[in-house]
Amino acid sequence: MKIIKNCNLIKMIGIKKIFLFLLIFTFQETFAQDLSKKEKKSIARIESYLSKEFPANEPGAIILIAKKGVIIYKKPFGLSNLETKEILDLKDVLPIASMTKQFTAVSILKLAEENKLSLTDSIQKYIPEFPSKKYKITIENLLAQTSGIREYFDVDESDYHILTKEHHPLQIIEYFKDDPLEFEPNTQFQYSNSNYFLLGFIIERVSGKPYGEFLEKIIFSPLNMLQSSYWYDINKSITKQPIGYQYVNGNFKPSIAVDGSIWYSCGGITSTVEDLYNWNTSIFHDILLNSNELLKNSTILKNGQSTGYSFGFFIKDLQGSTTFQHGGNLYGFSSSGLYLPKDDIYVAILSNRGFKPTEDIANYLGSEILGKPIKPSIGVFIDNIQLEKYAGTYQLSSDKNRLMKILIVADRLVLSFPEQKGAEVDILPMGNHKFESKKVNAALEFFMDDGGNIKSLIVDQKGKTEWIKIPE
């Protein structure tokens, strides 16, 4: 049993936490003979499910499951390169996409604990280039996704060349800094990558270090996250970088090679499942921060409603157990991290297939280990010709000013609301013109006219609403 020692981290966490440090960073793995009979059955079902979800001849995923400080399952599935037939490896480094936000949030909280900034500070204190708005916007508003700042990432295919070029943070901020707020801060929750992009630049301004350098010094190196970096760091011993794939018109197509500066502090970290396990353990055992309470508490809006989001985590429920989770999607890659604190269960998924429902998959895996398995999410395949019938603009029957668009992204449908850019939700087909999104707990059913064309859509989410398909 190998213990990895790091004097800097021991100094940082203090004598009282040395034992906990040694416990966490001693990578313990258990094997079949160490599992209970019930756990063995759960692992067998998980193995069977993942083998079908990620076939050996397709882009795949790397899975890690831990329980009570022990890694009980880790395995790669599928190929990292379809052309060369290279298989995915446990040590492969992949983008973690929007899971990056929890690293950015903790970095801000770390600076706050050191009294280098306050969560109540206005963003203009650190980014004067961002014009003042009608209302004060605080760092806390950015962390909680309640700022009202619009989504910056809205790129059409004709503009994909932009994604391949390196950008300075201020160049990206320039895209959205002059837009009016979409609502008064802390009156609504609206997920926007712009919030966490701004936080990354605040980290740079306060620390005097580039975002990636700050992460390396404060997080990656002390926590022994040897393969993690802000985008791919050629100076680290990366085994290989899997190719990301999208499923388009019945075929897997390599995604465009983007530059990490586009995603920056809202989605630009690359890592491994073992490094993510190190990370999750450190933040939920108060090793990196003096207190993780702000990460565990849902933000409360001015009207008293809970957003279900803390700082970089969605707070949800899985079979009666509280979960802290976040997933991510970017071109050709998807990810998810799920933690159940009461039972100390952690699931990490990194996939080189874009728009894979990794959050649904993580929920199923977590429920199996919890001993309360949910029905696994197995989507019904629909070809692009059929998907095109569903795509279009829909109008709320009770309010003609409310519009919803249904788009085709890769091999699935995505709901998009024009007034809420960045809040897109992918929906999975269940058969018979029925779809579902477990992410927002919604069921959808399309209805056709006598000519076989889609005429309307019923959305069931805490009550049913009817949407009428209108001409483009």
PDB file of N, CA and C in Angstrom, residues 209-265:
ATOM      1  N   LYS A 209      -1.696  35.707 -10.890  1.00  0.00           N
ATOM      2  CA  LYS A 209      -1.227  34.552 -11.657  1.00  0.00           C
ATOM      3  C   LYS A 209      -2.252  34.171 -12.719  1.00  0.00           C
ATOM      4  N   PRO A 210      -1.805  33.662 -13.864  1.00  0.00           N
ATOM      5  CA  PRO A 210      -2.749  33.127 -14.843  1.00  0.00           C
ATOM      6  C   PRO A 210      -3.581  32.016 -14.216  1.00  0.00           C
ATOM      7  N   TYR A 211      -4.789  31.845 -14.707  1.00  0.00           N
ATOM      8  CA  TYR A 211      -5.720  30.869 -14.133  1.00  0.00           C
ATOM      9  C   TYR A 211      -5.085  29.482 -13.997  1.00  0.00           C
ATOM     10  N   GLY A 212      -4.453  29.004 -15.054  1.00  0.00           N
ATOM     11  CA  GLY A 212      -3.854  27.671 -15.019  1.00  0.00           C
ATOM     12  C   GLY A 212      -2.734  27.556 -14.022  1.00  0.00           C
ATOM     13  N   GLU A 213      -1.929  28.602 -13.897  1.00  0.00           N
ATOM     14  CA  GLU A 213      -0.820  28.597 -12.947  1.00  0.00           C
ATOM     15  C   GLU A 213      -1.344  28.606 -11.515  1.00  0.00           C
ATOM     16  N   PHE A 214      -2.412  29.343 -11.276  1.00  0.00           N
ATOM     17  CA  PHE A 214      -3.025  29.366  -9.950  1.00  0.00           C
ATOM     18  C   PHE A 214      -3.536  27.978  -9.570  1.00  0.00           C
ATOM     19  N   LEU A 215      -4.232  27.323 -10.498  1.00  0.00           N
ATOM     20  CA  LEU A 215      -4.746  25.978 -10.224  1.00  0.00           C
ATOM     21  C   LEU A 215      -3.619  25.012  -9.904  1.00  0.00           C
ATOM     22  N   GLU A 216      -2.536  25.087 -10.659  1.00  0.00           N
ATOM     23  CA  GLU A 216      -1.418  24.179 -10.455  1.00  0.00           C
ATOM     24  C   GLU A 216      -0.811  24.358  -9.065  1.00  0.00           C
ATOM     25  N   LYS A 217      -0.643  25.592  -8.654  1.00  0.00           N
ATOM     26  CA  LYS A 217       0.012  25.865  -7.376  1.00  0.00           C
ATOM     27  C   LYS A 217      -0.900  25.589  -6.185  1.00  0.00           C
ATOM     28  N   ILE A 218      -2.178  25.958  -6.291  1.00  0.00           N
ATOM     29  CA  ILE A 218      -3.078  25.893  -5.136  1.00  0.00           C
ATOM     30  C   ILE A 218      -3.853  24.587  -5.056  1.00  0.00           C
ATOM     31  N   ILE A 219      -4.090  23.942  -6.201  1.00  0.00           N
ATOM     32  CA  ILE A 219      -4.937  22.750  -6.196  1.00  0.00           C
ATOM     33  C   ILE A 219      -4.215  21.506  -6.713  1.00  0.00           C
ATOM     34  N   PHE A 220      -3.804  21.523  -7.963  1.00  0.00           N
ATOM     35  CA  PHE A 220      -3.315  20.298  -8.595  1.00  0.00           C
ATOM     36  C   PHE A 220      -2.073  19.723  -7.917  1.00  0.00           C
ATOM     37  N   SER A 221      -1.073  20.556  -7.694  1.00  0.00           N
ATOM     38  CA  SER A 221       0.167  20.061  -7.100  1.00  0.00           C
ATOM     39  C   SER A 221      -0.014  19.640  -5.641  1.00  0.00           C
ATOM     40  N   PRO A 222      -0.640  20.470  -4.786  1.00  0.00           N
ATOM     41  CA  PRO A 222      -0.832  20.045  -3.392  1.00  0.00           C
ATOM     42  C   PRO A 222      -1.690  18.798  -3.238  1.00  0.00           C
ATOM     43  N   LEU A 223      -2.676  18.628  -4.123  1.00  0.00           N
ATOM     44  CA  LEU A 223      -3.572  17.478  -3.999  1.00  0.00           C
ATOM     45  C   LEU A 223      -3.095  16.269  -4.799  1.00  0.00           C
ATOM     46  N   ASN A 224      -1.863  16.368  -5.312  1.00  0.00           N
ATOM     47  CA  ASN A 224      -1.278  15.250  -6.044  1.00  0.00           C
ATOM     48  C   ASN A 224      -2.093  14.860  -7.278  1.00  0.00           C
ATOM     49  N   MET A 225      -2.730  15.847  -7.888  1.00  0.00           N
ATOM     50  CA  MET A 225      -3.483  15.619  -9.123  1.00  0.00           C
ATOM     51  C   MET A 225      -2.513  15.758 -10.288  1.00  0.00           C
ATOM     52  N   LEU A 226      -1.722  14.708 -10.479  1.00  0.00           N
ATOM     53  CA  LEU A 226      -0.564  14.772 -11.363  1.00  0.00           C
ATOM     54  C   LEU A 226      -0.922  14.927 -12.836  1.00  0.00           C
ATOM     55  N   GLN A 227      -2.094  14.476 -13.231  1.00  0.00           N
ATOM     56  CA  GLN A 227      -2.461  14.512 -14.648  1.00  0.00           C
ATOM     57  C   GLN A 227      -3.444  15.631 -14.974  1.00  0.00           C
ATOM     58  N   SER A 228      -3.765  16.463 -14.011  1.00  0.00           N
ATOM     59  CA  SER A 228      -4.760  17.512 -14.220  1.00  0.00           C
ATOM     60  C   SER A 228      -4.087  18.834 -14.564  1.00  0.00           C
ATOM     61  N   SER A 229      -4.762  19.613 -15.392  1.00  0.00           N
ATOM     62  CA  SER A 229      -4.233  20.915 -15.778  1.00  0.00           C
ATOM     63  C   SER A 229      -5.332  21.754 -16.410  1.00  0.00           C
ATOM     64  N   TYR A 230      -5.021  23.026 -16.584  1.00  0.00           N
ATOM     65  CA  TYR A 230      -5.896  23.894 -17.371  1.00  0.00           C
ATOM     66  C   TYR A 230      -5.619  23.568 -18.826  1.00  0.00           C
ATOM     67  N   TRP A 231      -6.541  22.925 -19.457  1.00  0.00           N
ATOM     68  CA  TRP A 231      -6.439  22.303 -20.778  1.00  0.00           C
ATOM     69  C   TRP A 231      -5.296  21.320 -20.742  1.00  0.00           C
ATOM     70  N   TYR A 232      -4.827  20.846 -21.897  1.00  0.00           N
ATOM     71  CA  TYR A 232      -3.798  19.818 -21.913  1.00  0.00           C
ATOM     72  C   TYR A 232      -2.424  20.451 -21.710  1.00  0.00           C
ATOM     73  N   ASP A 233      -1.742  20.027 -20.659  1.00  0.00           N
ATOM     74  CA  ASP A 233      -0.406  20.544 -20.365  1.00  0.00           C
ATOM     75  C   ASP A 233       0.629  19.561 -20.914  1.00  0.00           C
ATOM     76  N   ILE A 234       1.343  19.991 -21.939  1.00  0.00           N
ATOM     77  CA  ILE A 234       2.301  19.091 -22.587  1.00  0.00           C
ATOM     78  C   ILE A 234       3.471  18.762 -21.675  1.00  0.00           C
ATOM     79  N   ASN A 235       3.626  19.504 -20.588  1.00  0.00           N
ATOM     80  CA  ASN A 235       4.722  19.238 -19.662  1.00  0.00           C
ATOM     81  C   ASN A 235       4.397  18.116 -18.682  1.00  0.00           C
ATOM     82  N   LYS A 236       3.119  17.701 -18.648  1.00  0.00           N
ATOM     83  CA  LYS A 236       2.741  16.604 -17.760  1.00  0.00           C
ATOM     84  C   LYS A 236       2.806  15.284 -18.522  1.00  0.00           C
ATOM     85  N   SER A 237       2.946  14.197 -17.777  1.00  0.00           N
ATOM     86  CA  SER A 237       3.157  12.880 -18.400  1.00  0.00           C
ATOM     87  C   SER A 237       1.830  12.269 -18.840  1.00  0.00           C
ATOM     88  N   ILE A 238       1.224  12.896 -19.827  1.00  0.00           N
ATOM     89  CA  ILE A 238      -0.049  12.399 -20.336  1.00  0.00           C
ATOM     90  C   ILE A 238       0.193  11.173 -21.209  1.00  0.00           C
ATOM     91  N   THR A 239      -0.538  10.092 -20.951  1.00  0.00           N
ATOM     92  CA  THR A 239      -0.361   8.889 -21.762  1.00  0.00           C
ATOM     93  C   THR A 239      -0.814   9.148 -23.194  1.00  0.00           C
ATOM     94  N   LYS A 240      -2.027   9.623 -23.360  1.00  0.00           N
ATOM     95  CA  LYS A 240      -2.508  10.037 -24.678  1.00  0.00           C
ATOM     96  C   LYS A 240      -3.787  10.837 -24.509  1.00  0.00           C
ATOM     97  N   GLN A 241      -4.116  11.576 -25.534  1.00  0.00           N
ATOM     98  CA  GLN A 241      -5.312  12.399 -25.514  1.00  0.00           C
ATOM     99  C   GLN A 241      -6.339  11.769 -26.457  1.00  0.00           C
ATOM    100  N   PRO A 242      -7.370  11.151 -25.919  1.00  0.00           N
ATOM    101  CA  PRO A 242      -8.393  10.547 -26.780  1.00  0.00           C
ATOM    102  C   PRO A 242      -9.046  11.568 -27.695  1.00  0.00           C
ATOM    103  N   ILE A 243      -9.477  11.103 -28.833  1.00  0.00           N
ATOM    104  CA  ILE A 243     -10.203  11.957 -29.773  1.00  0.00           C
ATOM    105  C   ILE A 243     -11.661  12.024 -29.347  1.00  0.00           C
ATOM    106  N   GLY A 244     -12.244  13.213 -29.417  1.00  0.00           N
ATOM    107  CA  GLY A 244     -13.656  13.376 -29.096  1.00  0.00           C
ATOM    108  C   GLY A 244     -14.512  13.170 -30.336  1.00  0.00           C
ATOM    109  N   TYR A 245     -15.668  12.547 -30.149  1.00  0.00           N
ATOM    110  CA  TYR A 245     -16.540  12.222 -31.282  1.00  0.00           C
ATOM    111  C   TYR A 245     -17.969  12.706 -31.060  1.00  0.00           C
ATOM    112  N   GLN A 246     -18.595  13.092 -32.154  1.00  0.00           N
ATOM    113  CA  GLN A 246     -20.020  13.382 -32.197  1.00  0.00           C
ATOM    114  C   GLN A 246     -20.679  12.331 -33.087  1.00  0.00           C
ATOM    115  N   TYR A 247     -21.913  11.985 -32.771  1.00  0.00           N
ATOM    116  CA  TYR A 247     -22.663  11.035 -33.589  1.00  0.00           C
ATOM    117  C   TYR A 247     -23.570  11.832 -34.519  1.00  0.00           C
ATOM    118  N   VAL A 248     -23.244  11.841 -35.806  1.00  0.00           N
ATOM    119  CA  VAL A 248     -23.943  12.677 -36.768  1.00  0.00           C
ATOM    120  C   VAL A 248     -24.413  11.837 -37.955  1.00  0.00           C
ATOM    121  N   ASN A 249     -25.720  11.901 -38.227  1.00  0.00           N
ATOM    122  CA  ASN A 249     -26.308  11.187 -39.370  1.00  0.00           C
ATOM    123  C   ASN A 249     -25.904   9.709 -39.417  1.00  0.00           C
ATOM    124  N   GLY A 250     -25.944   9.081 -38.253  1.00  0.00           N
ATOM    125  CA  GLY A 250     -25.682   7.645 -38.199  1.00  0.00           C
ATOM    126  C   GLY A 250     -24.226   7.255 -38.157  1.00  0.00           C
ATOM    127  N   ASN A 251     -23.311   8.227 -38.061  1.00  0.00           N
ATOM    128  CA  ASN A 251     -21.877   7.923 -38.044  1.00  0.00           C
ATOM    129  C   ASN A 251     -21.168   8.751 -36.976  1.00  0.00           C
ATOM    130  N   PHE A 252     -20.067   8.191 -36.461  1.00  0.00           N
ATOM    131  CA  PHE A 252     -19.246   8.933 -35.523  1.00  0.00           C
ATOM    132  C   PHE A 252     -18.277   9.816 -36.296  1.00  0.00           C
ATOM    133  N   LYS A 253     -18.262  11.087 -35.930  1.00  0.00           N
ATOM    134  CA  LYS A 253     -17.431  12.062 -36.616  1.00  0.00           C
ATOM    135  C   LYS A 253     -16.532  12.747 -35.596  1.00  0.00           C
ATOM    136  N   PRO A 254     -15.196  12.785 -35.857  1.00  0.00           N
ATOM    137  CA  PRO A 254     -14.310  13.496 -34.922  1.00  0.00           C
ATOM    138  C   PRO A 254     -14.741  14.950 -34.788  1.00  0.00           C
ATOM    139  N   SER A 255     -14.765  15.428 -33.572  1.00  0.00           N
ATOM    140  CA  SER A 255     -15.172  16.808 -33.337  1.00  0.00           C
ATOM    141  C   SER A 255     -14.043  17.767 -33.693  1.00  0.00           C
ATOM    142  N   ILE A 256     -14.404  19.025 -33.854  1.00  0.00           N
ATOM    143  CA  ILE A 256     -13.396  20.022 -34.165  1.00  0.00           C
ATOM    144  C   ILE A 256     -12.439  20.171 -32.986  1.00  0.00           C
ATOM    145  N   ALA A 257     -11.185  20.469 -33.301  1.00  0.00           N
ATOM    146  CA  ALA A 257     -10.178  20.670 -32.263  1.00  0.00           C
ATOM    147  C   ALA A 257     -10.272  22.105 -31.773  1.00  0.00           C
ATOM    148  N   VAL A 258     -10.763  22.283 -30.561  1.00  0.00           N
ATOM    149  CA  VAL A 258     -10.960  23.628 -30.026  1.00  0.00           C
ATOM    150  C   VAL A 258      -9.792  24.016 -29.132  1.00  0.00           C
ATOM    151  N   ASP A 259      -9.656  25.307 -28.870  1.00  0.00           N
ATOM    152  CA  ASP A 259      -8.638  25.802 -27.960  1.00  0.00           C
ATOM    153  C   ASP A 259      -9.262  25.976 -26.575  1.00  0.00           C
ATOM    154  N   GLY A 260      -8.550  25.534 -25.553  1.00  0.00           N
ATOM    155  CA  GLY A 260      -9.095  25.564 -24.195  1.00  0.00           C
ATOM    156  C   GLY A 260      -9.419  26.944 -23.683  1.00  0.00           C
ATOM    157  N   SER A 261      -8.806  27.990 -24.266  1.00  0.00           N
ATOM    158  CA  SER A 261      -9.068  29.346 -23.795  1.00  0.00           C
ATOM    159  C   SER A 261     -10.505  29.777 -24.038  1.00  0.00           C
ATOM    160  N   ILE A 262     -11.185  29.091 -24.959  1.00  0.00           N
ATOM    161  CA  ILE A 262     -12.602  29.384 -25.208  1.00  0.00           C
ATOM    162  C   ILE A 262     -13.433  29.024 -23.979  1.00  0.00           C
ATOM    163  N   TRP A 263     -13.059  27.909 -23.322  1.00  0.00           N
ATOM    164  CA  TRP A 263     -13.832  27.431 -22.166  1.00  0.00           C
ATOM    165  C   TRP A 263     -13.312  28.023 -20.863  1.00  0.00           C
ATOM    166  N   TYR A 264     -11.978  28.195 -20.784  1.00  0.00           N
ATOM    167  CA  TYR A 264     -11.350  28.892 -19.662  1.00  0.00           C
ATOM    168  C   TYR A 264     -11.846  28.338 -18.323  1.00  0.00           C
ATOM    169  N   SER A 265     -12.282  29.190 -17.438  1.00  0.00           N
ATOM    170  CA  SER A 265     -12.625  28.797 -16.067  1.00  0.00           C
ATOM    171  C   SER A 265     -14.027  28.247 -15.904  1.00  0.00           C
TER     172      SER A 265
END
